[in-house]
Amino acid sequence: MDDKKIVFSGIQPSGNLTLGNYLGAIKNWVSLQEDYHCIYAMMDMHTITVRQTPAELRRRTLEILALYLACGIDAENNIMFIQSHNPAHAELAWVLNCYTYMGELQRMTQFKDKSSRHAENINAGLFTYPVLMAADILLYQADYVPVGKDQMQHIEICRDVAQRFNAIYGDVFTIPEGLLPKVGANIMSLQNPVKKMSKSDPNPKAYISMMDDMNVIAKKIKSAVTDSEGVIEYREGDDTKAGINNLLSIMSAVTGRSIDDVVKDYAGKGYGDFKGDVAEAVVECIRPIRAEYDRIIADKAYLTEICQKGAESARRISERTLKKVYKKVGFVV
Ligand code: ATP
Ligand code: LTN
């Protein structure tokens, strides 16, 4: 094995991927694949913490893989697999459950948020979700975990649990670091820009789906909620400016230009012009990805082959960590 570091990340097939998922996570994954051994999974086991329609979950899992590929993840040099194809995730999660405190889990923002949105189904899986996520990462001895800002709290708990385990049993786990993109780590809802853009938002106007038609994308951006001040300026932390801040971040992330540069272009101009240009830039970013996606999704045999090959590699790598853990805690191996 060479000395390249290991990157692990994943997305839940809980809906159509949004521009937030792309700019916050996948775009960064693409740029890391040159320099690291990358493992990118479809987190179906996490997805059932919220009730799903089985046929849809099955379909979306392969759609997400097709989208990873369409965004530029190279199947030859990276491992891509479906989480439930590797039983080691559930096995390590059980052990880690016994090293994680209730109090730690109770503080998780995502748990509080999802349990208030799904009050009829606050299940134990939703509560221990970060433990399964820690298992995902630690099984592969990942050095880096590229995610959006909302997931940093889960990376922190993963590090805490790994450090606790290592303190008792010696160096079993690599302590991973979260990696945020420079811009785009926190894309906000287009309708309520103080809330993150989420694929499970009940209002489709709040998010740009990577599956939206190009004219729908443009329309959604043009009707994004802004303010009545009429000045295109980035003011971090100022909630009245949240809509414009968000559009500036989006423009910067899709064009690769700095926010300052973008702001300079719009001195003295109105929101109408700006929104029109942001819409065009986002459409130009998504259009080629969609074309690639449409081609790849038609080839189910290819997608299945990638998952099978990926699962074999994932099982092989993770077996080493799981064996070590079982031995350390005193199981007969
Ligand atoms: P759900 O609404 O079902 O919880 P989600 O849209 O929040 O889903 P996840 O599957 O939880 O998406 O996230 C996948 C990845 O995309 C994570 O790395 C997450 O941090 C990132 N991400 C999600 N939403 C955003 C966003 N609005 N801005 C930046 N990154 C995001
Ligand atoms: N919780 C993540 C998805 C996820 C993940 C992971 C991300 C599950 N396991 C391991 C990185 C590493 C989310 O985005 N909701």
Tab-separated table of C-alpha atoms and ligand atoms in Angstrom:
chain	number	residue	atom	x	y	z
A	1	MET	CA	0.000	0.000	0.000
A	2	ASP	CA	1.339	3.487	-0.846
A	3	ASP	CA	1.257	6.332	1.642
A	4	LYS	CA	-1.762	8.132	0.175
A	5	LYS	CA	-4.241	9.148	2.873
A	6	ILE	CA	-7.787	7.848	2.995
A	7	VAL	CA	-10.955	9.850	2.354
A	8	PHE	CA	-14.437	8.566	3.234
A	9	SER	CA	-17.807	10.198	2.680
A	10	GLY	CA	-21.363	9.390	1.726
A	11	ILE	CA	-24.851	10.689	1.096
A	12	GLN	CA	-28.225	9.279	2.079
A	13	PRO	CA	-30.538	8.357	-0.804
A	14	SER	CA	-33.392	10.201	0.943
A	15	GLY	CA	-34.419	12.329	-2.049
A	16	ASN	CA	-33.098	13.932	-5.204
A	17	LEU	CA	-29.714	15.504	-4.599
A	18	THR	CA	-29.679	19.274	-4.346
A	19	LEU	CA	-27.265	21.971	-5.367
A	20	GLY	CA	-26.357	22.063	-1.640
A	21	ASN	CA	-25.265	18.410	-1.714
A	22	TYR	CA	-23.263	19.052	-4.857
A	23	LEU	CA	-21.490	22.237	-3.744
A	24	GLY	CA	-21.141	21.184	-0.093
A	25	ALA	CA	-19.964	17.640	-0.676
A	26	ILE	CA	-19.622	15.988	-4.098
A	27	LYS	CA	-17.732	18.824	-5.820
A	28	ASN	CA	-15.087	18.559	-3.107
A	29	TRP	CA	-14.983	14.758	-3.453
A	30	VAL	CA	-14.112	15.132	-7.125
A	31	SER	CA	-11.154	17.380	-6.357
A	32	LEU	CA	-9.779	14.988	-3.717
A	33	GLN	CA	-9.639	11.892	-5.902
A	34	GLU	CA	-6.278	12.765	-7.450
A	35	ASP	CA	-4.388	12.833	-4.183
A	36	TYR	CA	-6.166	10.359	-1.914
A	37	HIS	CA	-7.649	6.881	-1.783
A	38	CYS	CA	-11.323	7.785	-1.837
A	39	ILE	CA	-14.276	5.722	-0.660
A	40	TYR	CA	-17.718	7.153	-1.379
A	41	ALA	CA	-20.821	5.279	-0.263
A	42	MET	CA	-24.584	5.432	-0.630
A	43	MET	CA	-25.810	5.505	2.984
A	44	ASP	CA	-29.053	3.519	2.709
A	45	MET	CA	-28.915	2.290	6.319
A	46	HIS	CA	-28.967	5.887	7.554
A	47	THR	CA	-31.898	6.667	5.287
A	48	ILE	CA	-34.353	4.319	7.018
A	49	THR	CA	-34.127	6.388	10.226
A	50	VAL	CA	-36.943	8.289	8.513
A	51	ARG	CA	-39.750	6.220	6.936
A	52	GLN	CA	-39.139	5.485	3.226
A	53	THR	CA	-41.044	3.905	0.365
A	54	PRO	CA	-38.952	0.758	-0.324
A	55	ALA	CA	-39.140	0.909	-4.140
A	56	GLU	CA	-38.110	4.558	-4.090
A	57	LEU	CA	-35.189	3.967	-1.748
A	58	ARG	CA	-33.955	1.172	-4.020
A	59	ARG	CA	-34.240	3.357	-7.127
A	60	ARG	CA	-32.615	6.380	-5.493
A	61	THR	CA	-29.639	4.412	-4.247
A	62	LEU	CA	-28.558	3.656	-7.825
A	63	GLU	CA	-29.513	7.166	-8.951
A	64	ILE	CA	-27.124	8.615	-6.406
A	65	LEU	CA	-24.347	6.392	-7.672
A	66	ALA	CA	-25.084	7.562	-11.233
A	67	LEU	CA	-24.886	11.134	-10.018
A	68	TYR	CA	-21.548	10.570	-8.258
A	69	LEU	CA	-20.233	9.290	-11.593
A	70	ALA	CA	-21.843	12.100	-13.596
A	71	CYS	CA	-20.233	14.679	-11.316
A	72	GLY	CA	-16.845	13.235	-12.165
A	73	ILE	CA	-15.978	10.557	-9.603
A	74	ASP	CA	-13.872	8.003	-11.405
A	75	ALA	CA	-15.053	4.426	-10.870
A	76	GLU	CA	-11.701	2.892	-11.780
A	77	ASN	CA	-9.663	4.556	-9.063
A	78	ASN	CA	-12.150	4.984	-6.221
A	79	ILE	CA	-14.346	2.661	-4.219
A	80	MET	CA	-18.097	3.240	-4.423
A	81	PHE	CA	-20.533	0.943	-2.661
A	82	ILE	CA	-23.899	0.613	-0.952
A	83	GLN	CA	-23.609	0.766	2.843
A	84	SER	CA	-25.955	-2.186	3.474
A	85	HIS	CA	-23.734	-4.390	1.269
A	86	ASN	CA	-21.104	-4.332	3.990
A	87	PRO	CA	-22.411	-5.790	7.278
A	88	ALA	CA	-19.313	-4.504	9.110
A	89	HIS	CA	-21.004	-1.076	9.401
A	90	ALA	CA	-23.794	-2.453	11.594
A	91	GLU	CA	-21.362	-4.659	13.501
A	92	LEU	CA	-18.951	-1.873	14.423
A	93	ALA	CA	-21.857	0.481	15.156
A	94	TRP	CA	-23.080	-1.936	17.834
A	95	VAL	CA	-19.708	-1.950	19.565
A	96	LEU	CA	-19.411	1.843	19.341
A	97	ASN	CA	-22.915	2.231	20.781
A	98	CYS	CA	-21.457	0.851	23.979
A	99	TYR	CA	-18.791	3.577	23.989
A	100	THR	CA	-21.072	6.540	23.251
A	101	TYR	CA	-23.009	8.423	25.907
A	102	MET	CA	-26.696	9.280	25.747
A	103	GLY	CA	-25.822	12.864	26.704
A	104	GLU	CA	-23.529	13.219	23.676
A	105	LEU	CA	-26.261	12.063	21.321
A	106	GLN	CA	-28.900	14.253	22.947
A	107	ARG	CA	-26.943	17.353	21.961
A	108	MET	CA	-26.985	16.606	18.222
A	109	THR	CA	-28.724	19.342	16.232
A	110	GLN	CA	-29.794	16.965	13.459
A	111	PHE	CA	-31.509	14.665	15.982
A	112	LYS	CA	-33.371	17.581	17.543
A	113	ASP	CA	-34.349	18.883	14.131
A	114	LYS	CA	-35.443	15.542	12.641
A	115	SER	CA	-37.289	14.412	15.765
A	116	SER	CA	-39.310	17.605	15.755
A	117	ARG	CA	-40.101	17.150	12.051
A	118	HIS	CA	-40.996	13.448	12.446
A	119	ALA	CA	-42.613	13.508	15.883
A	120	GLU	CA	-44.633	10.375	15.041
A	121	ASN	CA	-41.476	8.294	14.552
A	122	ILE	CA	-38.675	9.228	16.931
A	123	ASN	CA	-36.967	5.859	16.707
A	124	ALA	CA	-33.780	4.624	18.375
A	125	GLY	CA	-32.004	4.568	14.991
A	126	LEU	CA	-32.539	8.293	14.560
A	127	PHE	CA	-30.985	8.806	17.974
A	128	THR	CA	-27.937	6.593	17.389
A	129	TYR	CA	-27.486	7.756	13.776
A	130	PRO	CA	-24.133	9.460	14.580
A	131	VAL	CA	-22.789	6.170	15.983
A	132	LEU	CA	-23.455	4.395	12.685
A	133	MET	CA	-21.818	7.335	10.934
A	134	ALA	CA	-18.772	7.015	13.203
A	135	ALA	CA	-18.576	3.312	12.314
A	136	ASP	CA	-18.719	4.175	8.580
A	137	ILE	CA	-15.712	6.426	8.920
A	138	LEU	CA	-13.608	4.498	11.449
A	139	LEU	CA	-13.926	1.130	9.674
A	140	TYR	CA	-11.816	2.458	6.812
A	141	GLN	CA	-9.319	4.297	9.040
A	142	ALA	CA	-10.229	7.451	7.121
A	143	ASP	CA	-7.998	10.507	7.543
A	144	TYR	CA	-10.434	12.985	5.976
A	145	VAL	CA	-14.199	13.258	5.671
A	146	PRO	CA	-15.382	15.869	3.156
A	147	VAL	CA	-18.875	17.063	4.156
A	148	GLY	CA	-20.998	20.205	4.377
A	149	LYS	CA	-21.103	22.299	7.532
A	150	ASP	CA	-24.215	20.624	8.976
A	151	GLN	CA	-22.274	17.365	9.393
A	152	MET	CA	-19.339	18.754	11.365
A	153	GLN	CA	-21.037	18.032	14.678
A	154	HIS	CA	-21.252	14.356	13.690
A	155	ILE	CA	-17.569	14.301	12.778
A	156	GLU	CA	-16.775	15.744	16.213
A	157	ILE	CA	-18.664	12.978	18.005
A	158	CYS	CA	-16.914	10.409	15.800
A	159	ARG	CA	-13.550	11.819	16.853
A	160	ASP	CA	-14.561	11.812	20.531
A	161	VAL	CA	-15.700	8.190	20.441
A	162	ALA	CA	-12.568	7.098	18.546
A	163	GLN	CA	-10.323	8.903	21.009
A	164	ARG	CA	-12.177	7.342	23.937
A	165	PHE	CA	-11.778	3.876	22.431
A	166	ASN	CA	-8.091	4.443	21.640
A	167	ALA	CA	-7.467	5.711	25.176
A	168	ILE	CA	-8.677	2.369	26.545
A	169	TYR	CA	-7.292	-0.074	23.965
A	170	GLY	CA	-4.352	1.629	22.229
A	171	ASP	CA	-4.192	2.971	18.687
A	172	VAL	CA	-7.075	1.154	17.039
A	173	PHE	CA	-8.655	3.992	15.045
A	174	THR	CA	-7.245	6.806	12.928
A	175	ILE	CA	-8.749	10.063	14.193
A	176	PRO	CA	-10.494	11.603	11.168
A	177	GLU	CA	-10.754	15.260	10.245
A	178	GLY	CA	-13.769	16.891	8.599
A	179	LEU	CA	-13.055	18.810	5.393
A	180	LEU	CA	-15.243	21.750	4.402
A	181	PRO	CA	-15.191	23.328	0.946
A	182	LYS	CA	-13.927	26.952	0.895
A	183	VAL	CA	-17.253	28.190	-0.470
A	184	GLY	CA	-20.525	26.286	-0.586
A	185	ALA	CA	-20.232	24.526	2.791
A	186	ASN	CA	-23.621	25.839	3.802
A	187	ILE	CA	-26.015	26.566	0.940
A	188	MET	CA	-29.262	27.962	2.281
A	189	SER	CA	-32.917	27.499	1.350
A	190	LEU	CA	-34.029	29.787	-1.500
A	191	GLN	CA	-37.313	30.477	0.294
A	192	ASN	CA	-36.060	30.823	3.858
A	193	PRO	CA	-32.362	31.683	3.606
A	194	VAL	CA	-31.636	31.308	7.306
A	195	LYS	CA	-32.363	27.546	6.960
A	196	LYS	CA	-30.106	25.119	5.073
A	197	MET	CA	-31.134	23.939	1.617
A	198	SER	CA	-32.397	20.407	2.204
A	199	LYS	CA	-33.563	17.696	-0.181
A	200	SER	CA	-36.363	16.778	2.196
A	201	ASP	CA	-37.822	20.308	2.356
A	202	PRO	CA	-41.584	20.047	1.709
A	203	ASN	CA	-41.435	23.149	-0.507
A	204	PRO	CA	-39.618	22.308	-3.775
A	205	LYS	CA	-39.066	26.036	-4.471
A	206	ALA	CA	-36.669	26.054	-1.506
A	207	TYR	CA	-34.090	23.874	-3.231
A	208	ILE	CA	-32.498	23.295	-6.618
A	209	SER	CA	-32.601	19.608	-7.394
A	210	MET	CA	-29.887	18.230	-9.652
A	211	MET	CA	-32.825	16.560	-11.445
A	212	ASP	CA	-34.763	19.785	-12.122
A	213	ASP	CA	-35.308	20.970	-15.691
A	214	MET	CA	-33.065	23.857	-16.669
A	215	ASN	CA	-35.971	26.316	-16.925
A	216	VAL	CA	-37.245	25.264	-13.483
A	217	ILE	CA	-33.776	25.916	-12.009
A	218	ALA	CA	-33.701	29.395	-13.528
A	219	LYS	CA	-37.216	30.153	-12.263
A	220	LYS	CA	-36.409	29.014	-8.721
A	221	ILE	CA	-33.331	31.244	-8.549
A	222	LYS	CA	-35.171	34.217	-9.966
A	223	SER	CA	-37.854	33.834	-7.298
A	224	ALA	CA	-35.362	33.378	-4.423
A	225	VAL	CA	-36.238	35.397	-1.325
A	226	THR	CA	-33.930	38.418	-0.847
A	227	ASP	CA	-34.351	41.793	0.897
A	228	SER	CA	-35.656	45.201	-0.092
A	229	GLU	CA	-32.388	47.075	0.377
A	230	GLY	CA	-31.322	46.609	-3.231
A	231	VAL	CA	-27.578	46.457	-2.540
A	232	ILE	CA	-25.480	43.488	-3.672
A	233	GLU	CA	-23.089	43.073	-0.803
A	234	TYR	CA	-21.887	40.124	1.294
A	235	ARG	CA	-22.569	40.685	4.982
A	236	GLU	CA	-21.666	37.588	7.014
A	237	GLY	CA	-23.996	36.965	9.943
A	238	ASP	CA	-26.536	39.623	8.920
A	239	ASP	CA	-29.829	37.725	8.615
A	240	THR	CA	-31.527	40.432	6.577
A	241	LYS	CA	-28.814	39.837	3.965
A	242	ALA	CA	-29.077	36.014	4.139
A	243	GLY	CA	-30.713	35.689	0.692
A	244	ILE	CA	-28.104	37.796	-1.107
A	245	ASN	CA	-25.247	36.195	0.877
A	246	ASN	CA	-26.531	32.819	-0.271
A	247	LEU	CA	-26.797	33.795	-3.951
A	248	LEU	CA	-23.288	35.269	-3.781
A	249	SER	CA	-21.937	32.033	-2.278
A	250	ILE	CA	-23.694	30.009	-4.958
A	251	MET	CA	-22.332	32.253	-7.728
A	252	SER	CA	-18.828	32.037	-6.275
A	253	ALA	CA	-18.979	28.246	-5.869
A	254	VAL	CA	-20.269	27.504	-9.378
A	255	THR	CA	-17.942	29.916	-11.185
A	256	GLY	CA	-14.836	29.440	-9.024
A	257	ARG	CA	-14.517	33.239	-8.613
A	258	SER	CA	-14.129	34.867	-5.202
A	259	ILE	CA	-17.163	36.501	-3.584
A	260	ASP	CA	-15.340	39.874	-3.612
A	261	ASP	CA	-14.832	39.636	-7.371
A	262	VAL	CA	-18.475	38.804	-7.937
A	263	VAL	CA	-19.615	41.700	-5.720
A	264	LYS	CA	-17.469	44.131	-7.747
A	265	ASP	CA	-19.283	43.160	-10.972
A	266	TYR	CA	-22.618	44.232	-9.521
A	267	ALA	CA	-21.823	47.623	-8.036
A	268	GLY	CA	-24.824	49.839	-8.808
A	269	LYS	CA	-26.780	47.001	-10.430
A	270	GLY	CA	-30.150	45.589	-9.351
A	271	TYR	CA	-31.217	42.190	-7.997
A	272	GLY	CA	-32.965	41.337	-11.274
A	273	ASP	CA	-29.709	41.409	-13.270
A	274	PHE	CA	-27.840	39.561	-10.566
A	275	LYS	CA	-30.422	36.800	-10.183
A	276	GLY	CA	-30.542	36.348	-13.959
A	277	ASP	CA	-26.776	35.818	-14.052
A	278	VAL	CA	-26.775	33.469	-11.061
A	279	ALA	CA	-29.528	31.450	-12.742
A	280	GLU	CA	-27.489	31.189	-15.933
A	281	ALA	CA	-24.303	30.198	-14.073
A	282	VAL	CA	-26.094	27.471	-12.097
A	283	VAL	CA	-27.764	26.118	-15.240
A	284	GLU	CA	-24.383	25.997	-17.013
A	285	CYS	CA	-22.912	24.129	-14.033
A	286	ILE	CA	-25.691	21.535	-13.860
A	287	ARG	CA	-26.407	21.035	-17.597
A	288	PRO	CA	-23.352	18.860	-18.422
A	289	ILE	CA	-23.805	16.844	-15.226
A	290	ARG	CA	-27.400	16.112	-16.208
A	291	ALA	CA	-26.419	15.030	-19.701
A	292	GLU	CA	-23.848	12.622	-18.257
A	293	TYR	CA	-26.348	11.393	-15.673
A	294	ASP	CA	-28.995	10.630	-18.299
A	295	ARG	CA	-26.459	8.526	-20.183
A	296	ILE	CA	-25.175	6.609	-17.137
A	297	ILE	CA	-28.508	5.899	-15.443
A	298	ALA	CA	-29.625	3.959	-18.526
A	299	ASP	CA	-26.848	1.408	-17.949
A	300	LYS	CA	-28.056	-0.558	-14.923
A	301	ALA	CA	-25.596	-3.406	-15.517
A	302	TYR	CA	-22.663	-1.004	-15.272
A	303	LEU	CA	-24.003	0.541	-12.062
A	304	THR	CA	-24.597	-2.854	-10.475
A	305	GLU	CA	-21.098	-3.968	-11.379
A	306	ILE	CA	-19.565	-0.898	-9.711
A	307	CYS	CA	-21.544	-1.553	-6.521
A	308	GLN	CA	-20.558	-5.210	-6.417
A	309	LYS	CA	-16.896	-4.523	-6.984
A	310	GLY	CA	-17.018	-1.642	-4.493
A	311	ALA	CA	-18.684	-3.774	-1.811
A	312	GLU	CA	-16.026	-6.463	-2.140
A	313	SER	CA	-13.237	-3.928	-1.647
A	314	ALA	CA	-15.102	-2.249	1.210
A	315	ARG	CA	-15.606	-5.570	3.006
A	316	ARG	CA	-11.953	-6.490	2.548
A	317	ILE	CA	-10.646	-3.194	3.961
A	318	SER	CA	-13.070	-2.977	6.861
A	319	GLU	CA	-12.603	-6.574	7.989
A	320	ARG	CA	-9.159	-5.699	9.347
A	321	THR	CA	-10.515	-2.938	11.591
A	322	LEU	CA	-13.486	-4.969	12.787
A	323	LYS	CA	-11.306	-7.984	13.719
A	324	LYS	CA	-8.979	-5.730	15.670
A	325	VAL	CA	-11.898	-4.142	17.545
A	326	TYR	CA	-13.479	-7.530	18.354
A	327	LYS	CA	-10.178	-8.781	19.711
A	328	LYS	CA	-9.623	-5.664	21.807
A	329	VAL	CA	-13.038	-5.759	23.473
A	330	GLY	CA	-12.637	-9.437	24.325
A	331	PHE	CA	-14.707	-11.324	21.752
A	332	VAL	CA	-13.409	-14.767	20.780
A	333	VAL	CA	-12.144	-14.297	17.214
B	1	ATP	P1	-31.910	15.326	4.447
B	1	ATP	O1	-32.695	16.546	4.150
B	1	ATP	O2	-32.559	14.055	4.012
B	1	ATP	O3	-31.358	15.279	5.841
B	1	ATP	P2	-29.676	16.582	3.156
B	1	ATP	O4	-30.099	17.292	1.925
B	1	ATP	O5	-29.400	17.376	4.362
B	1	ATP	O6	-30.668	15.402	3.484
B	1	ATP	P3	-27.528	14.713	3.405
B	1	ATP	O7	-27.650	13.387	2.785
B	1	ATP	O8	-27.788	14.804	4.857
B	1	ATP	O9	-28.435	15.777	2.687
B	1	ATP	O10	-26.120	15.364	3.081
B	1	ATP	C1	-25.177	14.870	2.172
B	1	ATP	C2	-23.986	15.790	2.137
B	1	ATP	O11	-24.352	17.045	1.576
B	1	ATP	C3	-23.385	16.088	3.501
B	1	ATP	O12	-21.986	16.172	3.389
B	1	ATP	C4	-23.954	17.426	3.840
B	1	ATP	O13	-23.148	18.152	4.735
B	1	ATP	C5	-24.000	18.082	2.477
B	1	ATP	N1	-25.056	19.092	2.428
B	1	ATP	C6	-26.373	18.867	2.593
B	1	ATP	N2	-27.061	20.018	2.488
B	1	ATP	C7	-26.145	20.989	2.275
B	1	ATP	C8	-26.224	22.411	2.089
B	1	ATP	N3	-27.392	23.010	2.124
B	1	ATP	N4	-25.089	23.084	1.888
B	1	ATP	C9	-23.904	22.472	1.858
B	1	ATP	N5	-23.753	21.145	2.023
B	1	ATP	C10	-24.854	20.410	2.231
B	2	LTN	N1	-24.885	11.829	7.884
B	2	LTN	C1	-24.434	12.165	6.556
B	2	LTN	C2	-24.366	11.000	5.649
B	2	LTN	C3	-23.343	10.074	6.132
B	2	LTN	C4	-21.924	10.293	6.098
B	2	LTN	C5	-21.358	9.122	6.701
B	2	LTN	C6	-21.121	11.333	5.639
B	2	LTN	C7	-23.546	8.871	6.730
B	2	LTN	N2	-22.374	8.293	7.056
B	2	LTN	C8	-19.984	9.017	6.855
B	2	LTN	C9	-19.740	11.188	5.806
B	2	LTN	C10	-19.185	10.048	6.407
B	2	LTN	C11	-25.360	13.188	6.008
B	2	LTN	O1	-24.931	13.865	5.160
B	2	LTN	N3	-26.547	13.273	6.457
